[in-house]
Short mmCIF file of C-alpha atoms in Angstrom, two decimals:
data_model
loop_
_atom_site.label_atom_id
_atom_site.label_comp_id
_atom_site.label_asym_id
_atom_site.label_seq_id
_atom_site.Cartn_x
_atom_site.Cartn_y
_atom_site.Cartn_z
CA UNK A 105 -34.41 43.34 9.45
CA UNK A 106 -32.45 43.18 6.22
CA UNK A 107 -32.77 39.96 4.48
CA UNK A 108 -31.59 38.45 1.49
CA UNK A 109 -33.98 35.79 -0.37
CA UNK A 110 -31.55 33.56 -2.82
CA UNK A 111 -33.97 31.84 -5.28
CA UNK A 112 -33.48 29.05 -7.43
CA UNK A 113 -33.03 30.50 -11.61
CA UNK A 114 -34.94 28.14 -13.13
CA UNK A 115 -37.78 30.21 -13.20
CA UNK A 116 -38.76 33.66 -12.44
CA UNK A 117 -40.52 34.79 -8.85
CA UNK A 118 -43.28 33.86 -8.67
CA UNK A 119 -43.10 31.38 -11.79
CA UNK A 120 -45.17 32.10 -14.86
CA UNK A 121 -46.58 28.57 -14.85
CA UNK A 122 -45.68 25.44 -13.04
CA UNK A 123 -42.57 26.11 -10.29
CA UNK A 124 -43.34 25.71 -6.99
CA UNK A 125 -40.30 26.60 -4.82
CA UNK A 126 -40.68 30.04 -6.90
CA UNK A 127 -44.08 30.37 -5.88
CA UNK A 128 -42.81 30.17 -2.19
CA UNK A 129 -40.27 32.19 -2.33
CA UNK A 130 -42.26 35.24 -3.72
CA UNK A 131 -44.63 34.73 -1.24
CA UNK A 132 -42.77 34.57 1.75
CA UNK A 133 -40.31 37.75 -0.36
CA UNK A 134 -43.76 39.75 -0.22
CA UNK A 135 -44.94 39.14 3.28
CA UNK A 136 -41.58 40.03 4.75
CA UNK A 137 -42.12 43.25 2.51
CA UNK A 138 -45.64 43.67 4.35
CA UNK A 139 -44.35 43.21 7.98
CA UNK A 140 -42.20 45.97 7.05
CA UNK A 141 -38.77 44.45 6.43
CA UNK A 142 -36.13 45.62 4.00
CA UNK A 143 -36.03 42.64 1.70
CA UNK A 144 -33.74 42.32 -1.27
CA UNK A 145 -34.36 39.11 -3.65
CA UNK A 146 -31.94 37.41 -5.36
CA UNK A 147 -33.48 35.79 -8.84
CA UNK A 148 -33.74 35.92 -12.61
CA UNK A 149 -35.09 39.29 -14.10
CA UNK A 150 -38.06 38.72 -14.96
CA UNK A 151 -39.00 38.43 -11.40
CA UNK A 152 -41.65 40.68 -10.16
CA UNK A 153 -41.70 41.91 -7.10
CA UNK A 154 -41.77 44.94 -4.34
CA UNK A 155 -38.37 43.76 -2.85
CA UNK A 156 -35.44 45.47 -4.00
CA UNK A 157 -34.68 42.44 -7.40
CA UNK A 158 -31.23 41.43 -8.03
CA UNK A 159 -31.19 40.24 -11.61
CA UNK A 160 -28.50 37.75 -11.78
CA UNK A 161 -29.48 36.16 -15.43
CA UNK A 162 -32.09 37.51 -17.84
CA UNK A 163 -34.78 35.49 -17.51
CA UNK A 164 -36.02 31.95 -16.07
CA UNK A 165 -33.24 29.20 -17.37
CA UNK A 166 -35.90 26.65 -17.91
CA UNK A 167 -36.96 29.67 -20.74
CA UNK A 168 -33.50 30.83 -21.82
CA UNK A 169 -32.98 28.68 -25.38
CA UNK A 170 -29.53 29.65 -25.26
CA UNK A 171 -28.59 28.29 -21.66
CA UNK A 172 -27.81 24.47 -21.32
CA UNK A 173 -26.03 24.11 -18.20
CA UNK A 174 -27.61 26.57 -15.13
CA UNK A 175 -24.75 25.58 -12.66
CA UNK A 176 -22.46 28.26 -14.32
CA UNK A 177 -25.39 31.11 -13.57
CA UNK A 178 -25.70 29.68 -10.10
CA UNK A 179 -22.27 30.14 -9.52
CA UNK A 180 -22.19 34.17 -10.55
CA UNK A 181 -25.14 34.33 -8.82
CA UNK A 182 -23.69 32.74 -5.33
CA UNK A 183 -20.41 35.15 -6.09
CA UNK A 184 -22.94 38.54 -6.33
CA UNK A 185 -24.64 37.30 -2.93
CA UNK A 186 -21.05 36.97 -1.29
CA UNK A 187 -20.35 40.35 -2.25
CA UNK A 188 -23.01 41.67 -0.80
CA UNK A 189 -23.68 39.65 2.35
CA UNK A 190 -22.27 42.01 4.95
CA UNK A 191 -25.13 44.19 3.82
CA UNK A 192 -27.94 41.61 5.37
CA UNK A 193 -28.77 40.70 8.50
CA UNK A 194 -29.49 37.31 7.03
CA UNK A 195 -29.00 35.34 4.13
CA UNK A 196 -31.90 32.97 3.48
CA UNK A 197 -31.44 30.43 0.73
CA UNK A 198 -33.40 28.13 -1.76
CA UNK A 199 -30.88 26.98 -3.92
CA UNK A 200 -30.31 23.43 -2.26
CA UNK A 201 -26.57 23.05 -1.27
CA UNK A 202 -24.42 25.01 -3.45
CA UNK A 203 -23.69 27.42 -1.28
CA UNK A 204 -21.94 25.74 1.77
CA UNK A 205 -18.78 25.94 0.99
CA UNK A 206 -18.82 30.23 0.59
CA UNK A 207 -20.64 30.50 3.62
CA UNK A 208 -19.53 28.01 5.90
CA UNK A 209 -17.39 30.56 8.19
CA UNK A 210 -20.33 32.41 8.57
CA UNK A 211 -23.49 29.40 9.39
CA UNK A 212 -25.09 31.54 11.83
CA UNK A 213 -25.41 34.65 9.35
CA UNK A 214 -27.53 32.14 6.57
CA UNK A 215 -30.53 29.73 7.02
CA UNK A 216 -30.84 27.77 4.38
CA UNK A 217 -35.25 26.14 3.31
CA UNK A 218 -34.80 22.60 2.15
CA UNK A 219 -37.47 22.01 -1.15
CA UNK A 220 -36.62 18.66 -2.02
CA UNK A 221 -36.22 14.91 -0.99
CA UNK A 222 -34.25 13.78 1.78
CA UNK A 223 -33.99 10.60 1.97
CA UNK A 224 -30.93 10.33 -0.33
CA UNK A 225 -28.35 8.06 0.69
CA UNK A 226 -25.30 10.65 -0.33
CA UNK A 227 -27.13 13.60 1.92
CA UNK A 228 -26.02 12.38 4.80
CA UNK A 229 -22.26 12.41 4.59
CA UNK A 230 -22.86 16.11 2.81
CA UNK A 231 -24.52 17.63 6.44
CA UNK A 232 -22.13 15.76 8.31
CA UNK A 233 -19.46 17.93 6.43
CA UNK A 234 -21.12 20.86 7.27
CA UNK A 235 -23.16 20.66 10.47
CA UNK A 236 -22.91 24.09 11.57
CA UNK A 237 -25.15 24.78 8.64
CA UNK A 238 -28.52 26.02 10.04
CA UNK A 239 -31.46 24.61 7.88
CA UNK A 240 -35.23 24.43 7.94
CA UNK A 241 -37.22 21.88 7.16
CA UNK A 242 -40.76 22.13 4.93
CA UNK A 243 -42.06 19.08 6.67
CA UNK A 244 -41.64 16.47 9.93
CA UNK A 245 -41.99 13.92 7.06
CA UNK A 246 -39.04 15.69 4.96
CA UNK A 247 -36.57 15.69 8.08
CA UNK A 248 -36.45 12.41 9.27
CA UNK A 249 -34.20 10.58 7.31
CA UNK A 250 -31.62 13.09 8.25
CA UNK A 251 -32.10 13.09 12.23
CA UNK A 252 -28.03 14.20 12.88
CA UNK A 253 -28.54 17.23 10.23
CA UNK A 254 -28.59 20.79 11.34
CA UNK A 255 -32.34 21.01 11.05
CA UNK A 256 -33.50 23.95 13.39
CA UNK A 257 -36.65 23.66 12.57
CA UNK A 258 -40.03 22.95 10.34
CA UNK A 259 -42.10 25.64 8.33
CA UNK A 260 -45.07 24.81 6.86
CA UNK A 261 -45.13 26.55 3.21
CA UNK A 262 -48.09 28.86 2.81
CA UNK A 263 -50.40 30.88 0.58
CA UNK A 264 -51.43 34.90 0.48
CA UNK A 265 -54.80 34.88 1.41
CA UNK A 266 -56.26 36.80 -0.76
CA UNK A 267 -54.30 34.83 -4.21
CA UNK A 268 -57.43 32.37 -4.63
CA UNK A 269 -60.81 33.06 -3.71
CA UNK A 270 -62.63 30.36 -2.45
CA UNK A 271 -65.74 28.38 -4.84
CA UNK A 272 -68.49 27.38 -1.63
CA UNK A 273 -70.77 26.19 -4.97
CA UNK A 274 -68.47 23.93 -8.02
CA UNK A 275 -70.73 23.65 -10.66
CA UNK A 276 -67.40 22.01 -12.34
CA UNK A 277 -68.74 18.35 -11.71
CA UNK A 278 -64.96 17.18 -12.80
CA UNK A 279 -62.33 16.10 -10.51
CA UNK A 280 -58.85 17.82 -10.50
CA UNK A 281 -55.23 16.69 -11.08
CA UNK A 282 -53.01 19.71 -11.15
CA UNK A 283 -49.10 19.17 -10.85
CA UNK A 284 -45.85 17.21 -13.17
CA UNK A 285 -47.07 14.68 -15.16
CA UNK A 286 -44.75 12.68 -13.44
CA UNK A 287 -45.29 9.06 -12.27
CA UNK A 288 -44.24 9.84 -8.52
CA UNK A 289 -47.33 12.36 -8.92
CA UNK A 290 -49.50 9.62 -9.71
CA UNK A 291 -51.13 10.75 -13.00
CA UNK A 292 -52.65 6.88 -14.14
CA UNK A 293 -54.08 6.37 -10.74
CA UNK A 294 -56.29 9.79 -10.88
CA UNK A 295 -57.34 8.79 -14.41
CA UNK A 296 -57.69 5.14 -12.73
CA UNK A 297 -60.19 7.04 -10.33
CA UNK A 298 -62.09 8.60 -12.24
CA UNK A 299 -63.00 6.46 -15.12
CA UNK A 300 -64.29 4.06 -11.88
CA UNK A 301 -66.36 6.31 -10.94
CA UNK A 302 -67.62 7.46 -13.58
CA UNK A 303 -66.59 10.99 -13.19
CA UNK A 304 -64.69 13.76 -15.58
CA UNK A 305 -61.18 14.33 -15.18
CA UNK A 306 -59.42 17.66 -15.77
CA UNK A 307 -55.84 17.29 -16.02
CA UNK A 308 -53.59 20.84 -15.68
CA UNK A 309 -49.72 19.27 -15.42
CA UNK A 310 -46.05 20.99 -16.25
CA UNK A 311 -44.27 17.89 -18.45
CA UNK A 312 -40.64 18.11 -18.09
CA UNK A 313 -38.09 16.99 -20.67
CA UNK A 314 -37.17 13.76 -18.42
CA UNK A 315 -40.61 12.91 -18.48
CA UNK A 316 -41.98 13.59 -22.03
CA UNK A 317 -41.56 9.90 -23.10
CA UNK A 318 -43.73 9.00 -20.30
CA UNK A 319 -46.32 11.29 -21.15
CA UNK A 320 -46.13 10.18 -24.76
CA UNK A 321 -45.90 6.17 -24.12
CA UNK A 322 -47.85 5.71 -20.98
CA UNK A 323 -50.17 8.56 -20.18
CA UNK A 324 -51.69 10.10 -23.39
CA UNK A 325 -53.28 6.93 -24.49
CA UNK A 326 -54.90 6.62 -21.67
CA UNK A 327 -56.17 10.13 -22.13
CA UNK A 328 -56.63 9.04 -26.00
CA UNK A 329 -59.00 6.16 -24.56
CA UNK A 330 -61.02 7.55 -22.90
CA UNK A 331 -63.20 11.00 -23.91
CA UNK A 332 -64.10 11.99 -20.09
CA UNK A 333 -60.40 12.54 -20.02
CA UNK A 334 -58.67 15.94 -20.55
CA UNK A 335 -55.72 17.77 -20.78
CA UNK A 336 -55.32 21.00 -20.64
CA UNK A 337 -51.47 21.55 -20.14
CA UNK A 338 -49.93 23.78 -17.83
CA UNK A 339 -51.95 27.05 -16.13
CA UNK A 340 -51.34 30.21 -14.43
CA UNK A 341 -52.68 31.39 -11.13
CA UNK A 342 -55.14 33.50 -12.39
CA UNK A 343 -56.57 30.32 -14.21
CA UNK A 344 -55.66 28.01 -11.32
CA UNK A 345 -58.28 29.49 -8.50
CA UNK A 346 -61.11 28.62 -11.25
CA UNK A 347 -59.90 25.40 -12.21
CA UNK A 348 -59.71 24.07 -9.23
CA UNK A 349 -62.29 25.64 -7.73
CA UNK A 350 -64.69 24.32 -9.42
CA UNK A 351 -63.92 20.72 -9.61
CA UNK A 352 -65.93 18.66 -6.76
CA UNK A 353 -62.41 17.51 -5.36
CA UNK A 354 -58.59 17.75 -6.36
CA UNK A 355 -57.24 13.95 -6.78
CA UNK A 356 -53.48 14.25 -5.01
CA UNK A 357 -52.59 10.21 -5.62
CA UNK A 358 -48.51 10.96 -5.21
CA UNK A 359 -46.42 7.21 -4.57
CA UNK A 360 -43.84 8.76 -2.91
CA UNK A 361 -41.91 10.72 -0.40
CA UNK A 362 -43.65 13.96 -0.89
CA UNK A 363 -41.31 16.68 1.57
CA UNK A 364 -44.72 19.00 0.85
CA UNK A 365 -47.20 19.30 -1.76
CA UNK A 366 -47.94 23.06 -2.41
CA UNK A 367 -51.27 22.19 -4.81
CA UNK A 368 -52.65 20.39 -1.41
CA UNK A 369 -52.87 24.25 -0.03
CA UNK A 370 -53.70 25.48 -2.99
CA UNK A 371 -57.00 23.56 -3.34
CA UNK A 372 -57.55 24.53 0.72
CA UNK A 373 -57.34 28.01 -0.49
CA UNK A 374 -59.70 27.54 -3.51
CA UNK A 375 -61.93 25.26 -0.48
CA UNK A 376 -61.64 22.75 -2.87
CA UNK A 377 -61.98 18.73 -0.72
CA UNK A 378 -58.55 16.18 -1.28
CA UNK A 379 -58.43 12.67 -1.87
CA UNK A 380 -55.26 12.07 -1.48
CA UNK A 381 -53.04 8.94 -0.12
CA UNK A 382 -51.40 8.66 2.83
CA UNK A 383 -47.61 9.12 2.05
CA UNK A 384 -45.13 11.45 2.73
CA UNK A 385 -45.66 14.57 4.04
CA UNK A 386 -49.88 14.63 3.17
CA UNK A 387 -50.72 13.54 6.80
CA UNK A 388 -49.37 17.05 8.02
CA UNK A 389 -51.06 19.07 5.64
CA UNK A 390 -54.43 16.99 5.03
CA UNK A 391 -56.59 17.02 8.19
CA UNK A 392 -58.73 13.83 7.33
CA UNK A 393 -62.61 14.10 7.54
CA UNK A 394 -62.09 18.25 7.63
CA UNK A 395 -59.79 19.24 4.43
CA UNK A 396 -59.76 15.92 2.57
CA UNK A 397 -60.07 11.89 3.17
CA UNK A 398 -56.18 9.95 3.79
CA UNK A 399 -56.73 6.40 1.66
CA UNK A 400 -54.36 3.81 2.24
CA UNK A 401 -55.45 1.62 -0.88
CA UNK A 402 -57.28 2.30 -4.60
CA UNK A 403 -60.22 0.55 -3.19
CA UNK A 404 -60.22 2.80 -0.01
CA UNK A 405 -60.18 5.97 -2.83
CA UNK A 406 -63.32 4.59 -4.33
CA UNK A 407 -65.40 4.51 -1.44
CA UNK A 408 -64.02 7.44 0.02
CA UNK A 409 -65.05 9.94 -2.80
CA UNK A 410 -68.53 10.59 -2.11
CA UNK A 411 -67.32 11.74 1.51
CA UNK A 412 -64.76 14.18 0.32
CA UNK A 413 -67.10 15.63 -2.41
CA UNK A 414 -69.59 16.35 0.63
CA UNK A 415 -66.84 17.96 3.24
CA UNK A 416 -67.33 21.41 4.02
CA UNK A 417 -65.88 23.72 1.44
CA UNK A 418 -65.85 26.75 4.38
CA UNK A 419 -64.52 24.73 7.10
CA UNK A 420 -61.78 23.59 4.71
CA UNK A 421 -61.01 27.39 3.40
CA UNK A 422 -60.87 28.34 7.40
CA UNK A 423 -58.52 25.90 7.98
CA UNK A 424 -56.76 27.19 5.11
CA UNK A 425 -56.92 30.60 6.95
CA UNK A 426 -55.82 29.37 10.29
CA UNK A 427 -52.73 26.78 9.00
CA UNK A 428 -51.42 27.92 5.89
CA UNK A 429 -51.25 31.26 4.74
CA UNK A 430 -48.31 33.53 3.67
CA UNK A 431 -48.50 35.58 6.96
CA UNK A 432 -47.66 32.38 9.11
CA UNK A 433 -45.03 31.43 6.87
CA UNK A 434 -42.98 34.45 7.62
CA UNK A 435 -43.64 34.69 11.07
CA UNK A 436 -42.49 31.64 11.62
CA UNK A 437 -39.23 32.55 9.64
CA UNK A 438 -38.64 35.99 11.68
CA UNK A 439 -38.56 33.94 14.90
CA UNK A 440 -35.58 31.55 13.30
CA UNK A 441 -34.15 34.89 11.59
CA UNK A 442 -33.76 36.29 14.72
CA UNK A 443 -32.62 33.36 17.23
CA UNK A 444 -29.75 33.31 14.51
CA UNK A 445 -28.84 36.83 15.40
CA UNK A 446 -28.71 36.42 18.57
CA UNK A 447 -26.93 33.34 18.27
CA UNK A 448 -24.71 35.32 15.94
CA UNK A 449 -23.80 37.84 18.87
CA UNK A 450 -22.19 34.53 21.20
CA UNK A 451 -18.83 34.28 20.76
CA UNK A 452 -17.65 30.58 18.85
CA UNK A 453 -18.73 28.22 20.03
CA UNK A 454 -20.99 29.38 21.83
CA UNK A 455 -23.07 30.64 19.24
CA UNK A 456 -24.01 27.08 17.98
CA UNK A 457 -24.45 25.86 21.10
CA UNK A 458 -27.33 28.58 21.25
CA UNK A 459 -28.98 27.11 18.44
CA UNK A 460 -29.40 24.11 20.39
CA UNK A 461 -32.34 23.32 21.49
CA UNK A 462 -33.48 25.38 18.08
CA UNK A 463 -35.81 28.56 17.70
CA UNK A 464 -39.16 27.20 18.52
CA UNK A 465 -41.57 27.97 16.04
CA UNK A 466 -45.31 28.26 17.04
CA UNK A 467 -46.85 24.84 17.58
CA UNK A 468 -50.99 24.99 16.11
CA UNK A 469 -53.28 22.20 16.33
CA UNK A 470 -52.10 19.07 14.68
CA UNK A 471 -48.57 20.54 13.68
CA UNK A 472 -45.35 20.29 15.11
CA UNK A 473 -42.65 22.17 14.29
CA UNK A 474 -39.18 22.48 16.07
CA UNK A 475 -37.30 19.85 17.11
#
């Protein structure tokens, strides 16, 4: 097939650092690649990758001093994609929303990932405008607040195998935060954890400009306070496998609607145990008692340490193996890419009628997928 990834410009593919819808993107870009596909990726120019790259701005925004509003970029970017659209058998995009209105007289030729939060309240009128718009979820969690959306089904993010190799043996003996130092991403209540127990914490966090006076008011005292405390900033992949590998478990205490969690398969990967609580999306991705422990309460977190720390680290890497890897991930794509072209071949409006029920995706133990 000949697809077209569109990826967001804030960073490059995959990110340098911290970016996770980046990360996905280049993943599922290079898989596609593998299964023998002629893929052609839409991104900033620093990208790297064995796709044919579209530059369409220099470099990442969030690195581009010069660049204070990105919607302009986006915008050129969208117009180079419309261009060149006839060329692709599909257009698969990661760039939220902005491109409805170009492409709504073509739905069935696009499919478009949803990264972020759903739940809203002005999301619903925006799907309503466009319901022919095909999209995929990245979680059951992520979809349900928008249950008359155009949601044709749910695709579990994955990992290349073979990006982090697996620690069987930490010798570490430090627990793991790695994500935005964030409040949603629960930074106080890991360091809450582990000056309970009596435990180092290693802290490896992106801080964005919206959240530096947090970091400076409410969480670096903390980190002041107490010595068993560090911080070591944001960290590549190549340092990630080791980081987290090592630690006896990764601490994932997010307070919110999470639609995924990428660092939850990233520890899997590493075979590194979760504690993590249950919210969001984690019950789909954390198999409780195998990969991790699901706490409902601080108190629950405290107790249930000692049982994550003694899970086992190859059982939770084969799981890994079995759920989330990159592989999956664009499998499970193909199958929507192509119900779309066939649905594409029906004349209107027939051809959205096709889409409904949607393109069932594979169903493995303990995940559902279409709707």
């Amino acid at each position: 097939m000949r697809i077209a990834q569109i990826a967001p410009l804030m960073e490059s593919v995959p990110p340098r650092l911290y970016g996770g819808t980046e990360r996905v993107v280049h993943d599922l870009t290079e898989a596609l690649v593998d299964l023998g596909h002629e893929v052609t990726l839409f991104a900033s120019g620093d990208s790297i990758t064995r796709a044919e790259l579209v530059a369409c701005t220099r470099e990442g925004l969030r690195h581009a001093a010069r660049v204070k509003d990105p919607l302009p970029h986006y915008m050129l970017m969208l117009d180079r994609v419309r261009t060149r659209a006839s060329a692709f058998d599909i257009l698969h995009f990661h760039t939220d929303v902005l491109h409805f209105p170009l492409f709504n007289d073509q739905p069935h030729r696009t499919v478009t990932t949803l990264h972020g939060r759903q739940d809203l309240p002005d999301l619903a009128a925006l799907y309503r405008g466009f319901p022919g718009m095909p999209l995929v979820a990245v979680s059951e969690h992520q979809r349900a607040p928008i249950p008359d959306a155009n949601v044709v089904a749910t695709v579990h993010h994955g990992l290349p195998k073979d990006l982090f190799a697996p620690t069987y043996e930490p010798r570490g003996g430090y627990l793991a935060f790695v994500g935005r130092m964030s409040p949603e991403k629960g930074p106080l209540a890991a360091i809450q954890l582990a000056r309970e127990l009596g435990l180092p914490l290693r802290m490896a966090a992106r801080i964005d400009k919206s959240d530096e006076s947090y970091f400076r008011e409410v969480v670096r005292p903390e980190i002041t306070y107490d010595g068993g405390i560090e911080f070591v900033g944001e960290i590549s992949d190549r340092d990630k496998a080791r980081f987290i590998g090592e630690a006896q478990a990764l601490l994932f205490p997010v307070d919110r609607s999470e639609p995924f969690g990428l660092v939850m398969i990233e520890a899997m990967a590493c075979a590194t145990p979760l504690l993590a609580f249950h919210v969001g999306s984690v019950p789909e991705v954390i198999e409780d008692g195998i990969t991790g422990r699901l706490v409902d309460a601080f108190e629950e977190a405290l107790l249930a340490l000692p049982e994550v720390i003694a899970l086992d680290r190859r059982r939770i890497r084969a799981r890994f193996e079995a759920r989330f890897t990159a592989e999956r991930m664009a499998s499970d794509y193909l199958e929507i890419y192509r119900a779309l072209g066939r649905a594409a071949r029906l004349p209107a409006p027939a051809h959205l009628e096709a889409l409904w029920p949607p393109p069932a995706v594979p169903v493995r133990p303990g995940e559902v997928h279409a709707r």
